[in-house]
Amino acid sequence: MYGIGLIKGLGVTIKHFVETYVDDLRWLGRGRYYNEEALKIRQGTEARGVFTVQYPEEKLSVPEEFRYIPFLVYEENPDGTRKDRCTSCGICSKVCPPQCIWIVRSNDPETGRPIPAPTEFYIDIDICMNCGLCAEYCPFDAIKMDHVYELASYERSSAHIYNKERLSKPASYYAEIRPKNYAREEAARAEKEALKAAKKKKD
Amino acid sequence: MTEKETVQITDTLEEQFPGAITRDERQGYDGYIVEAAKLVEIAKSLRDDMGYDYLSSVTGVDYLPDDKMEVVYHLYRSAGGPALTLKIQTPRDDSVVPSLVSIYPGADFQEREAWDLLGIRFEGHPDLRRILLWDGFHGHPLRKDWQEPFFEAEGKPFKSRWPQGEIQRVEDTHPFGKNVHYPSEFTPEGWTPEGEAALYSSLGKIEHGNGNNNKGFETDHIVVNLGPQHPSTHGVFRMVVTLDGEEIVGLKPVMGYLHRNHEKIGERNTFLMNMPFTDRLDYLCSMSNNFGYALAVEKLMGVKPPERAEYIRVIMAELTRVVNHIWAIGFLLNDLGAFFTPMLYVINERELILDIFEAVSGSRMMCNYFRFGGVARDIPEDALETIKILVNERLPRKVDELDLYLTGNEIVQTRAIGVGVLTKQQALANSAAGPVLRASGVPYDIRRADPYSIYDRFDFDVAVRYNGDVYDRYLVRLDEIRQSLRILKQAVETIPEGEIQTGKSQYQARVPAGEAYGRVEAPKGELGFYVVSNGKPNPWRYHVRAPSFINLTPLEEMSMGQKIADVVAILGSIDIVLGETDR
Ligand code: SF4
Ligand code: SF4
């Protein structure tokens, strides 16, 4: 009969419609929105009903690998000073596809050798395509992708070129946003050190 | 096709056309160099006698050091098998080759593109106008001696970035107005585009009061521009149609509004840098784009990814297909007037898959996940679990729901059945690919016809439908989602442990000189990357055979005689993404 398909289709729409209210009932009293637990379910594989996220009041948590504008990692010395991990080797600026990393390396005035730390480090975040290649190929784990994605500003021409000061974040922050990566890299580093030490002993 | 068969074909051709066809002997090259004067005859014989009925790609390469232009053709048999590559060489300063449009109508847009970007003239082309660039454009940008206004150096990485990084913003050094080249005597204000007149005249004669078609009414032909700003065009795309009453009697697509010369950027980039750029082609399917490009470069490098990486690649590519097809169906329904209700239902599922992409690659859409000889990182255990739940439980249920929701719907049927018909012959001749080709009764799927990666290990059927209308293109997509889920179920069960990268991923990939054509069955059709390396860090030539672009070639044939309202549905059923069409 003509119209059967239409009615079946409308059945699907009604199912979705009803599910929305069922879901509301389920969270009655606890709140369907602005509720971490509900948000997880709403966005999970068991989700039914409306799956909207009430941004900016609610935010989706980002996975560890999420990547946005890179930052430079520094170690905090016990005496409060900072030590850049970056050795200004230049690999990140060479691998960067849109070429938005500028690094200034300086030489030691006495020896004339390059100093293994950047004097300046700029990233034009308007050009950065968030590809993550810099972080992937940095041999010193010195540049990593950030999780902060709310970067809008009124001053495009001046505020979007990040300098070293603006880019630098402590290693503890890195450990916080990427715990698994951090642990893996630390373990690899420890292993390398141990190997080195063992070799030294043998010599 | 076996090696023996290839030899046979060449022998026959050499007998038939003595001296006109020779093997390409250059190191790392393949195929045959053909004499221009004999090209059309040879192509005809290949198509009619030897089964090479599908012209996949036409493009050019500028061999500046040899002072030569080369046009490269990739031919396939719709019965399956590897490519037959033909090449023609022509001098750079006066590049003319015969057009193949008369044998393979699918060469139409591709030859126009080669003319536009490389300045190769195709003699006998019925409508050789620029296609991606505007009429006032000066020069042919893919020529190696052409430099963009932002030119800094022939290839990246640029010296100014390290160790003395002198930061400056390009837009400060090239303010608006200074960043375009004009021919010397050109004034932008006093210029009227000749292209428009040529475009309208290419639509055929506009008739007045033809009187016959509309049952005794005296009707004029009128020209209507749909787009470039039009919600039905899925982006910035324009269709110029001639109408007789409501009926379409001529249609020309106009594109290039989103053109950024992806290929020139690609030739300035190093090989690895192109990976994230491919994400931006068909931005809904970045994983498939990565796949095609990785295959091409891996062919040149001679590396193979380890088992686990192959599985991960297949899982990602098939999830991408699901994402693309539900999206395409959702938008088709938008075009049919079911405004956003079906769309939002499918977006829900798409979000769940994008969550997986994000967990795996770090980005929902710009995945940049494949590397030469592997993938960027391993797939997290919990993501794999989520995929299992999705492909085993949720997605099959949702596809069935979508099926129940739409397939039997009488309005959908009335709007889609018998509309925009493309016959099998037309589809093949016009080099249509993917669901558009398969909905017309050609069971051609590269995963089967010319298997790559590990697709030969999975059980799946090639979805095919036979009516070639909008409805069948919708059904083929639905079938393909089910087949993808089938592949996914097998892949997540059998994925082995192990490495995800052969050797160490190098930021400066060493790519030996030569050429390679890597192609995958992307959700929208055959996505091919033609890459030429001269052993340097940057590719000498980087060409994208974009299915969204070439699938538009038969748009006019599909739309002829249809009502103007249906052209929106027809375009929706081709499923284009302008990021890929315009490149
Ligand atoms: S961030 Fe890493 S790759 Fe970049 S210069 Fe510093 S050490 Fe080298
Ligand atoms: S994320 Fe990519 S584009 Fe951005 S700075 Fe790093 S390499 Fe460059």
XYZ file of C-alpha atoms in Angstrom, chain B residues 47 69 121 165 202 216 284 305 337 446 460 465 479 498 525:
15
model
C 39.838 0.208 -25.760
C 56.415 18.106 -21.307
C 47.146 22.123 -25.435
C 64.846 32.546 12.364
C 29.643 26.065 -24.830
C 2.441 23.525 -27.927
C 35.707 14.069 5.419
C 54.283 -1.730 6.433
C 14.086 18.170 1.230
C 39.882 -1.476 -6.603
C 33.359 -9.034 1.350
C 23.348 -1.981 -8.514
C 25.331 -1.833 0.795
C 53.508 -6.305 16.668
C 35.805 6.513 -5.809
